[in-house]
Short mmCIF file of C-alpha atoms and ligand atoms in Angstrom, two decimals:
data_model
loop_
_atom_site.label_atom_id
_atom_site.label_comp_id
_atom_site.label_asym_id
_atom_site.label_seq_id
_atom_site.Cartn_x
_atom_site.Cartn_y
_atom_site.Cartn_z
CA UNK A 12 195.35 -61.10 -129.71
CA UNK A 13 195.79 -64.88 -130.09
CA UNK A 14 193.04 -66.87 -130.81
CA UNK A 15 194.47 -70.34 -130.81
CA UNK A 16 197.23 -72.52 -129.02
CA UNK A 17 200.04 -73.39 -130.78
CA UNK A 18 202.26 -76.14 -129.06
CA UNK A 19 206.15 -76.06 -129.16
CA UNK A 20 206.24 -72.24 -130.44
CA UNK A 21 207.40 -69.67 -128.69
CA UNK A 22 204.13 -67.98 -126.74
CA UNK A 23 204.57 -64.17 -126.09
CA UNK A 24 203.41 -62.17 -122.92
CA UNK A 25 201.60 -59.13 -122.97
CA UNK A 26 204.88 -57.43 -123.59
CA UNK A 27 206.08 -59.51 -126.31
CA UNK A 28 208.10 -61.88 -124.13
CA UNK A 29 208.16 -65.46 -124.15
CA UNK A 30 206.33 -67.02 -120.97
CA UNK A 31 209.04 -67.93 -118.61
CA UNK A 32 206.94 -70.64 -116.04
CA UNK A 33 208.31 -73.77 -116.83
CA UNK A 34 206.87 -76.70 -114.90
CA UNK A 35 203.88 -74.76 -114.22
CA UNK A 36 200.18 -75.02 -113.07
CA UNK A 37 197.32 -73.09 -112.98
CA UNK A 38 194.82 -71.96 -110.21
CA UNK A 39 191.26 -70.44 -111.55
CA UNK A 40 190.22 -67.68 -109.35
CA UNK A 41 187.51 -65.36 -109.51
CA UNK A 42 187.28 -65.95 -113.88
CA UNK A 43 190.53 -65.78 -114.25
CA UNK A 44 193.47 -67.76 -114.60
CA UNK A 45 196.83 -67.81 -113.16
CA UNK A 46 199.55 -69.75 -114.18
CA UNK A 47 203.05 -70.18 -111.84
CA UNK A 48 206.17 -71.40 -113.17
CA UNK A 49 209.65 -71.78 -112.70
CA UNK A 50 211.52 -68.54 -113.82
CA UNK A 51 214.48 -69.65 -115.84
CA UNK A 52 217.16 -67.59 -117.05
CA UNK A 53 219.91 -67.80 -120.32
CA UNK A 54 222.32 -70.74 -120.31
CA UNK A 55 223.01 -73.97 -118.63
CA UNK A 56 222.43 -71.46 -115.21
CA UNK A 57 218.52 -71.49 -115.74
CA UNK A 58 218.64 -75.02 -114.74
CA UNK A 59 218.71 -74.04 -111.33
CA UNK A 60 216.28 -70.82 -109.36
CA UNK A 61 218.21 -68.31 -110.17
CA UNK A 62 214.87 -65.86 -109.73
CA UNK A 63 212.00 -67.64 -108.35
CA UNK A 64 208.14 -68.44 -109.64
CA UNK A 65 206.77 -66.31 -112.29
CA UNK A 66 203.26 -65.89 -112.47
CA UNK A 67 201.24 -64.83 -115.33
CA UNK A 68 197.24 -64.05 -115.97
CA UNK A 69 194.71 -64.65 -118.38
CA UNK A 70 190.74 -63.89 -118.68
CA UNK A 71 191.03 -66.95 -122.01
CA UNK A 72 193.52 -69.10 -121.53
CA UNK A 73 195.40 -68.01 -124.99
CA UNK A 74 196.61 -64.38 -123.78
CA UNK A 75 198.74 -63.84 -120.82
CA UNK A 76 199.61 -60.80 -118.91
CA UNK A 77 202.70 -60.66 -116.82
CA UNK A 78 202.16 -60.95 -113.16
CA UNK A 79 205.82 -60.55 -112.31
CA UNK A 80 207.48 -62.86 -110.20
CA UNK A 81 205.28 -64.23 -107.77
CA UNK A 82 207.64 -65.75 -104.81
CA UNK A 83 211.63 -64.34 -105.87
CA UNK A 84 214.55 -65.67 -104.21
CA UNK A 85 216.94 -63.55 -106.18
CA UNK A 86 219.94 -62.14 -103.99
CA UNK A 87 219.70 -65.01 -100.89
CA UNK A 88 216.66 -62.59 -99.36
CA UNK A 89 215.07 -65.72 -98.71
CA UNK A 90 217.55 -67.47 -96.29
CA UNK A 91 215.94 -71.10 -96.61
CA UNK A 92 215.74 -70.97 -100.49
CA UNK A 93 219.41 -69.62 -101.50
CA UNK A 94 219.54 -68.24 -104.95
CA UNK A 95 220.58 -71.23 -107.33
CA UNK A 96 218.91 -74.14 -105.11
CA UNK A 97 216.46 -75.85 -107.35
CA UNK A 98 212.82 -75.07 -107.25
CA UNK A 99 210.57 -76.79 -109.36
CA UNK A 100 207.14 -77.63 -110.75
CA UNK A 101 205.15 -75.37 -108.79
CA UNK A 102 201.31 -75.37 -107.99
CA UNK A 103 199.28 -72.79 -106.09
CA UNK A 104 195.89 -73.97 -104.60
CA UNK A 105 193.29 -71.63 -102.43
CA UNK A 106 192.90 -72.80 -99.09
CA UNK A 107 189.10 -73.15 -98.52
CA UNK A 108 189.68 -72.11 -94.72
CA UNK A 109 192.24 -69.76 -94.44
CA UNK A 110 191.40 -68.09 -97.87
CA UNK A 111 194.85 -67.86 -98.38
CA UNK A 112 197.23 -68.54 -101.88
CA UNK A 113 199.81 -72.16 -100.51
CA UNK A 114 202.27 -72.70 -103.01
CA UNK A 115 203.81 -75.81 -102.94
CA UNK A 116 207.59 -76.82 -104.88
CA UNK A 117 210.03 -79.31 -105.25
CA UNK A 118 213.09 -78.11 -103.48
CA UNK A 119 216.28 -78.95 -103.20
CA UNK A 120 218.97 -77.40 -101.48
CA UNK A 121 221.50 -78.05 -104.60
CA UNK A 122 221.95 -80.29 -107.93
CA UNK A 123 222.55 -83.29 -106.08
CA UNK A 124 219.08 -83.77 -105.38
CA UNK A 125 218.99 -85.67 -102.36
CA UNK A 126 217.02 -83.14 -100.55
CA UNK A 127 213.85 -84.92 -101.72
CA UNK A 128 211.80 -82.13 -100.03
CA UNK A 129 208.54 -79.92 -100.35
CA UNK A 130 208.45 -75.96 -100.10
CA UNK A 131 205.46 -74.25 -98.91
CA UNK A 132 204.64 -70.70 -99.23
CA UNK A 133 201.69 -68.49 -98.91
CA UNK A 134 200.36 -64.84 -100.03
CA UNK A 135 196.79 -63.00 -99.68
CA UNK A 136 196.46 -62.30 -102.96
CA UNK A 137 196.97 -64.66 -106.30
CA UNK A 138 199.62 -62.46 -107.49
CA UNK A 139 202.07 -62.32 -104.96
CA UNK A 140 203.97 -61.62 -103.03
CA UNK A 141 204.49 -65.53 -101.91
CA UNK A 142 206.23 -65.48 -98.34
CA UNK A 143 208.12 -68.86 -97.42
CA UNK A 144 206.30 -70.39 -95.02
CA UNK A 145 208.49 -74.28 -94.79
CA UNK A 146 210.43 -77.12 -96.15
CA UNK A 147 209.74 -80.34 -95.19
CA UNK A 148 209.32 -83.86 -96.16
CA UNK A 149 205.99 -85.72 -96.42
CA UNK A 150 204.07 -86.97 -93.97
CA UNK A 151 206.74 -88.12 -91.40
CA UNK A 152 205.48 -90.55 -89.01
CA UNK A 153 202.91 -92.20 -91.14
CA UNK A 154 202.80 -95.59 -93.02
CA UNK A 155 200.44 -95.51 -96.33
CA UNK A 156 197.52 -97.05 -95.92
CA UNK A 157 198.43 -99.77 -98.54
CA UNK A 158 201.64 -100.84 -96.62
CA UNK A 159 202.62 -104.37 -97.44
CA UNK A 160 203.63 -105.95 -94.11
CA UNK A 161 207.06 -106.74 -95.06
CA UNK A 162 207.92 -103.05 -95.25
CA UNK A 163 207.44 -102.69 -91.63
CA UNK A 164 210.34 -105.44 -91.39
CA UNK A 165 212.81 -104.34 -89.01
CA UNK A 166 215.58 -105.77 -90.45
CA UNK A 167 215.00 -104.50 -93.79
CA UNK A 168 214.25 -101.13 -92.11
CA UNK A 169 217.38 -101.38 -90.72
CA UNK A 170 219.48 -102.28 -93.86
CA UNK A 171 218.34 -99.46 -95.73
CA UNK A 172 218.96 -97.03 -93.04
CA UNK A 173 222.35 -97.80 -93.38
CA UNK A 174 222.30 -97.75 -97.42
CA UNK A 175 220.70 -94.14 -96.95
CA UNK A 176 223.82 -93.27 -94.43
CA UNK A 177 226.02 -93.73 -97.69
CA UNK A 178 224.29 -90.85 -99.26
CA UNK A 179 222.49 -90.53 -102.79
CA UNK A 180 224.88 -92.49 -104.97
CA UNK A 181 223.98 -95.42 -102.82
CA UNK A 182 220.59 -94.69 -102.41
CA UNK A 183 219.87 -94.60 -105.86
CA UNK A 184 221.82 -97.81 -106.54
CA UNK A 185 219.43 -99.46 -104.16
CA UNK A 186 216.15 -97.98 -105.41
CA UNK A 187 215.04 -101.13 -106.57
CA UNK A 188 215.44 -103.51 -103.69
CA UNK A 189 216.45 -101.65 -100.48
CA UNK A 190 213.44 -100.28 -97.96
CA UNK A 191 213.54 -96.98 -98.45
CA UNK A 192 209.73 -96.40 -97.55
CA UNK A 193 210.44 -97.82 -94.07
CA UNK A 194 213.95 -96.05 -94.07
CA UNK A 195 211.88 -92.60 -94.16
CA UNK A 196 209.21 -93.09 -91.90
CA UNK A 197 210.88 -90.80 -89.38
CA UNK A 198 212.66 -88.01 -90.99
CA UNK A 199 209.41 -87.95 -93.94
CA UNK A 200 208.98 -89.55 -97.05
CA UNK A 201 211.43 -88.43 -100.62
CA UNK A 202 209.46 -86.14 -102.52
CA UNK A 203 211.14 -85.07 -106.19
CA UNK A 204 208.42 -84.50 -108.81
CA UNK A 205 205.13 -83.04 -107.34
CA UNK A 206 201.61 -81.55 -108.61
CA UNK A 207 198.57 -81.13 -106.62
CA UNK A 208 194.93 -82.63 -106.93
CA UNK A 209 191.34 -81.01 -105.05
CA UNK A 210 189.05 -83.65 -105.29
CA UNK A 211 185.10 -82.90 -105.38
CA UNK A 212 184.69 -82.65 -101.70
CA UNK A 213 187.17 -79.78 -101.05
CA UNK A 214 190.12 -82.22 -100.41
CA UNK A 215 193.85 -81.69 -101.39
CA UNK A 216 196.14 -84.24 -101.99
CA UNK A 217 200.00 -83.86 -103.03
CA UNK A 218 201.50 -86.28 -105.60
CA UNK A 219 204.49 -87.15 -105.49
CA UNK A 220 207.84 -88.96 -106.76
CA UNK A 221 209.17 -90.94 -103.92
CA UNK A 222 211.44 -93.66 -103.23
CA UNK A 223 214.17 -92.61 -105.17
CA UNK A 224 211.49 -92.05 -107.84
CA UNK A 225 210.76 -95.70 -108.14
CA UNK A 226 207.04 -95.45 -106.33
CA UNK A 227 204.46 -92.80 -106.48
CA UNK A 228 202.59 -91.63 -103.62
CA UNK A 229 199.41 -89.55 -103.13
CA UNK A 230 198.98 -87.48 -99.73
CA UNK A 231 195.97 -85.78 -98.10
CA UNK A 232 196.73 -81.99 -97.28
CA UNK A 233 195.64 -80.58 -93.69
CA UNK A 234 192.66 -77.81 -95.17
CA UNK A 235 194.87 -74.93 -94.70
CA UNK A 236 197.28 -76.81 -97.21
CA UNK A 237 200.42 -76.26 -95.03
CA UNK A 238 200.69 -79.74 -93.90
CA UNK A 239 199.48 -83.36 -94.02
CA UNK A 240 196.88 -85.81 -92.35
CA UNK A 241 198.88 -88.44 -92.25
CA UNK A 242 196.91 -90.28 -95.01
CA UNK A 243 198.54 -91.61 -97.80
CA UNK A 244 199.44 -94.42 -100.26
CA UNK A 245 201.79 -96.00 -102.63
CA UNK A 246 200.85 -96.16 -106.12
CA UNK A 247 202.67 -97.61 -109.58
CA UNK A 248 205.28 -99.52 -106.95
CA UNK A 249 208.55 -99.47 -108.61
CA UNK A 250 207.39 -97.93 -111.88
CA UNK A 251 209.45 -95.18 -111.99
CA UNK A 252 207.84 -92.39 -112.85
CA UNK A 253 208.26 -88.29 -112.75
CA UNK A 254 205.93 -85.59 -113.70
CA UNK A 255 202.87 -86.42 -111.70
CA UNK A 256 199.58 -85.23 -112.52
CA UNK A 257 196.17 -86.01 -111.06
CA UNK A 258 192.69 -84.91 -112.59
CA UNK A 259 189.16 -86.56 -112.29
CA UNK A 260 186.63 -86.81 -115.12
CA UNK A 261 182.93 -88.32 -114.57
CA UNK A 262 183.77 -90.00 -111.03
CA UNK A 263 187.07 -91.60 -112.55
CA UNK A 264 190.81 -90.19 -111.30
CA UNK A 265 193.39 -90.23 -114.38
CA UNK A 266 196.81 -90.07 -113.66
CA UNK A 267 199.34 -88.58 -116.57
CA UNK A 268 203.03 -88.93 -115.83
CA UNK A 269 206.44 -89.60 -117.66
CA UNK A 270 209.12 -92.04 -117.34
CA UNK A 271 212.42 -91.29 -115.50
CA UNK A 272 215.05 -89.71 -118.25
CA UNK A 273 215.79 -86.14 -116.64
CA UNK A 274 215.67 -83.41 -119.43
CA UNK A 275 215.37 -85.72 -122.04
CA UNK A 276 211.95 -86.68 -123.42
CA UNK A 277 210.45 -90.26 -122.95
CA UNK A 278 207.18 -91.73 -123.51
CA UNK A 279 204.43 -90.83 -121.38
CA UNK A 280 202.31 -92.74 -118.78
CA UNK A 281 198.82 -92.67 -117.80
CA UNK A 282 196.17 -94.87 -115.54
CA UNK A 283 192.94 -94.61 -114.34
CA UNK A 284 191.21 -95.65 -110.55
CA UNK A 285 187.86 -95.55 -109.29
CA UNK A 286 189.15 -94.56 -105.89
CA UNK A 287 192.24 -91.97 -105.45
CA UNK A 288 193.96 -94.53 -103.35
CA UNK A 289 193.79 -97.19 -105.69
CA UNK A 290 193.74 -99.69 -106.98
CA UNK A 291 195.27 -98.02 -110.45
CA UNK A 292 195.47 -99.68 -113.66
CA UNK A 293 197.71 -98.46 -116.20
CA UNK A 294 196.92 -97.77 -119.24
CA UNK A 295 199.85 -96.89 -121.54
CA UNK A 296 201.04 -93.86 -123.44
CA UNK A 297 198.13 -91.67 -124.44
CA UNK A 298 200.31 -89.80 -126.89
CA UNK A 299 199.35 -91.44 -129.69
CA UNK A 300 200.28 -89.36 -133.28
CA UNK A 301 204.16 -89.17 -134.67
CA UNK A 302 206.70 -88.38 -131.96
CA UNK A 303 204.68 -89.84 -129.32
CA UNK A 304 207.07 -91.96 -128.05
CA UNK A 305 208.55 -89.00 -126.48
CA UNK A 306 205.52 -87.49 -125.75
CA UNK A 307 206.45 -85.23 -128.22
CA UNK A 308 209.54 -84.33 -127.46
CA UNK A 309 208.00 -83.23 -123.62
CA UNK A 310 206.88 -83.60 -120.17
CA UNK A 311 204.13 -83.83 -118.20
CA UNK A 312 203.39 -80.49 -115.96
CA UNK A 313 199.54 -80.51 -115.05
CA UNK A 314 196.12 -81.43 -116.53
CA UNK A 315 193.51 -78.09 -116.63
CA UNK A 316 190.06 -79.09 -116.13
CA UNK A 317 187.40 -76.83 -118.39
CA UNK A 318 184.07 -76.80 -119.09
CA UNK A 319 182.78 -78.41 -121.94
CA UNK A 320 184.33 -81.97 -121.11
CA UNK A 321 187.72 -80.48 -122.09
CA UNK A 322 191.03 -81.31 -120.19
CA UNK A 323 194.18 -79.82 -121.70
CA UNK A 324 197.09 -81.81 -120.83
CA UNK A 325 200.17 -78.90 -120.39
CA UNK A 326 203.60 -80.23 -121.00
CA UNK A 327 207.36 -78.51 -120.96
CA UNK A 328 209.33 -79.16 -123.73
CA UNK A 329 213.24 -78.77 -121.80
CA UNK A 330 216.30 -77.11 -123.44
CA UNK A 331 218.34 -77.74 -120.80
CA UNK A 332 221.13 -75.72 -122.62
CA UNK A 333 219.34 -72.52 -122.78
CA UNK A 334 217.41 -72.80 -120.32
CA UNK A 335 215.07 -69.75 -120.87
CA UNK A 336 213.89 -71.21 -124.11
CA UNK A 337 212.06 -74.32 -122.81
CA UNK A 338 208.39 -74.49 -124.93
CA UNK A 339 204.84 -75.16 -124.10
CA UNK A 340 203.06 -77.73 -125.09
CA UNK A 341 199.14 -77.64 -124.51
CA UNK A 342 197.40 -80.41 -126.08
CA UNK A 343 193.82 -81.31 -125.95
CA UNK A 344 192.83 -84.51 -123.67
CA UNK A 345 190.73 -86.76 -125.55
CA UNK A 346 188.78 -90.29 -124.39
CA UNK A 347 188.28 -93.30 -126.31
CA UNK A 348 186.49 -95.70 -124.24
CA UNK A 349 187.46 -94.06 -121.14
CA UNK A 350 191.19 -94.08 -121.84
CA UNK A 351 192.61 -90.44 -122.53
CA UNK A 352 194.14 -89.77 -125.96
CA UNK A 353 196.80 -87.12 -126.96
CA UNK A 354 197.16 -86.05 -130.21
CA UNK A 355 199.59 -83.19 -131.70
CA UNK A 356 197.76 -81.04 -133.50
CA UNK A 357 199.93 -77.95 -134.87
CA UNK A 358 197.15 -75.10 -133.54
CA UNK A 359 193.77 -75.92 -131.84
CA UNK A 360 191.12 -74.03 -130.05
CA UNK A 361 188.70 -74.63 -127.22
CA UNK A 362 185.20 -75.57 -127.75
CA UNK A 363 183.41 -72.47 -126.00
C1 DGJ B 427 213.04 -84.35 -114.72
C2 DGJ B 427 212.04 -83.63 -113.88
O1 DGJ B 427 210.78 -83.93 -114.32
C3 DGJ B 427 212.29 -82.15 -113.92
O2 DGJ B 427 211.34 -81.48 -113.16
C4 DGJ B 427 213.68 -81.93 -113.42
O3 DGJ B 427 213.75 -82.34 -112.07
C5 DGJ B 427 214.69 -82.73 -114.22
N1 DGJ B 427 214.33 -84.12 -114.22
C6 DGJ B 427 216.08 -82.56 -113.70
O4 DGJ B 427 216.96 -83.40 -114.38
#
């Protein structure tokens, strides 16, 4: 029985396995908790879905017992997610009308990433099985509610159409001055880097990297979480960030993200609003002990609310070379003055 967390070590299941559920998140349901990740095999392979999302299940937080592998895509049985397409970071919420498990994902069709899409699947039951339900970009149709005029420029509209034509080499060349907002509107917006946020009134919102990852955007869910209202903004505009996460403590939203590096390690982001739409001030790396400038040597996956005051702030540390062997690191959320803090300790335990 483990009593403790130990970040960066390797964390065995109930059978003596390391957790495979990289870029995870957890749902709480009925006491316990369940946490879905990206199943990663051996090798330079497990960098793409190779199996699908594991889940796992605790009663403490410190213990896990395999849940087996909650939505699998092994052998192509899943037409619209082919076995080594990339499926990451997902989240599972409970939809408060349907009663029924969504799990959301980054997907991409292959490594060249220019899918910029979000999976959706559902089940009855927390563990599984997850059924595919779509793909799709976000909230096609819709401006955010912050829009600067000049994005609805036609002309500039136009001229990044025709950059996006070119493909993502182009695209990405252009993320800093081209209109890619207004060259999405139809087909949906780019969606890389996701997590999920349910504010106090029941609400679901997807956050997301967009825009070729230069701008963030947060968008309200349809209740049954398979869709969206059509509501949503732009937020850190041209800040480049990945590794999204949204929680709320004492009527304030806090945002913890990283910076745009891939597999490698940078230094961590984080920002605080009275409103979830904004306006959002940043407020610097909360890392803040030896190694923090790469967030000790991780990434951002999702913030768990507890009782108590206590947020842990759950982070992957990559090995994109072995896959399989990626670490957790769970850290404790502190606030000084309202601004969250991370330190490293080596073990740590929850105040109960
Ligand atoms: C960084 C992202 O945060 C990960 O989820 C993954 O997409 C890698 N980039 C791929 O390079």
């Amino acid at each position: 029985m483990r009593t403790s967390f130990i970040p960066g070590e390797l964390w065995p299941d109930d059978h003596g396995v390391h957790i495979n559920a990289h870029g995870g998140g957890i749902l709480q349901h009925n006491g316990s908790y369940y946490w879905y990740g990206e199943h990663k095999i051996e090798g330079t392979a497990g960098n793409s879905a190779q199996v699908g999302v594991h889940v796992y299940v605790s009663d403490d937080l410190y213990n896990w017992r395999d849940g087996g592998i909650a939505l699998d895509i092994r052998d192509n049985r899943v037409p619209e997610l082919p076995t080594g397409c990339v499926l990451e970071r997902p989240k599972v919420l409970r939809s408060r009308t349907t009663g029924q498990f969504v799990m959301h994902f980054h997907f991409e069709s292959d490594k060249r990433y220019d899918d910029a899409a979000i999976g959706f699947a559902v089940a009855d039951h927390p563990l599984g099985p997850f059924v595919f339900h779509h793909v799709q970009r976000p909230v096609p149709g819709h401006w955010p509610v912050n829009t600067p005029p000049e994005l609805k420029d036609s002309e500039s509209i136009k001229q990044a159409k025709e950059i996006y034509a070119q493909g993502g080499k182009a695209i990405r060349a252009h993320a800093n001055d081209a209109n890619l907002l207004g060259a999405c509107i139809e087909r949906g917006q780019e969606s890389r880097d996701m997590g999920v946020f349910v504010d106090d009134d029941g609400t679901a919102y997807q956050v997301y990297s967009s825009e070729m990852n230069s701008t963030t955007h947060i968008a309200e869910l349809t209740p049954d979480l398979l869709g969206y209202t059509g509501r949503f903004c732009r937020i850190f505009v041209k800040r480049f960030m990945e590794a999204p996460c949204i929680f709320k403590r004492h009527g304030k939203y806090y945002f913890i993200g990283s910076g745009c590096t891939g597999w490698k390690p940078n230094a961590a982001r984080s920002a605080v609003a009275e409103s979830l739409f904004g306006p959002w001030e940043e407020l610097g790396n909360p890392a803040c002990d030896e190694d923090g400038d790469t967030t000790y040597r991780s990434q951002s996956t999702f913030v768990l609310p507890l009782a108590n005051d206590q947020y842990i702030f759950m982070a992957d540390r990559w090995t994109p070379e072995n896959a399989i062997d990626g670490r957790y690191l769970w850290l404790p959320i502190q606030f000084a003055d309202d601004r969250p803090l991370i330190h490293a300790p080596a073990e740590w335990r929850l105040k109960l």
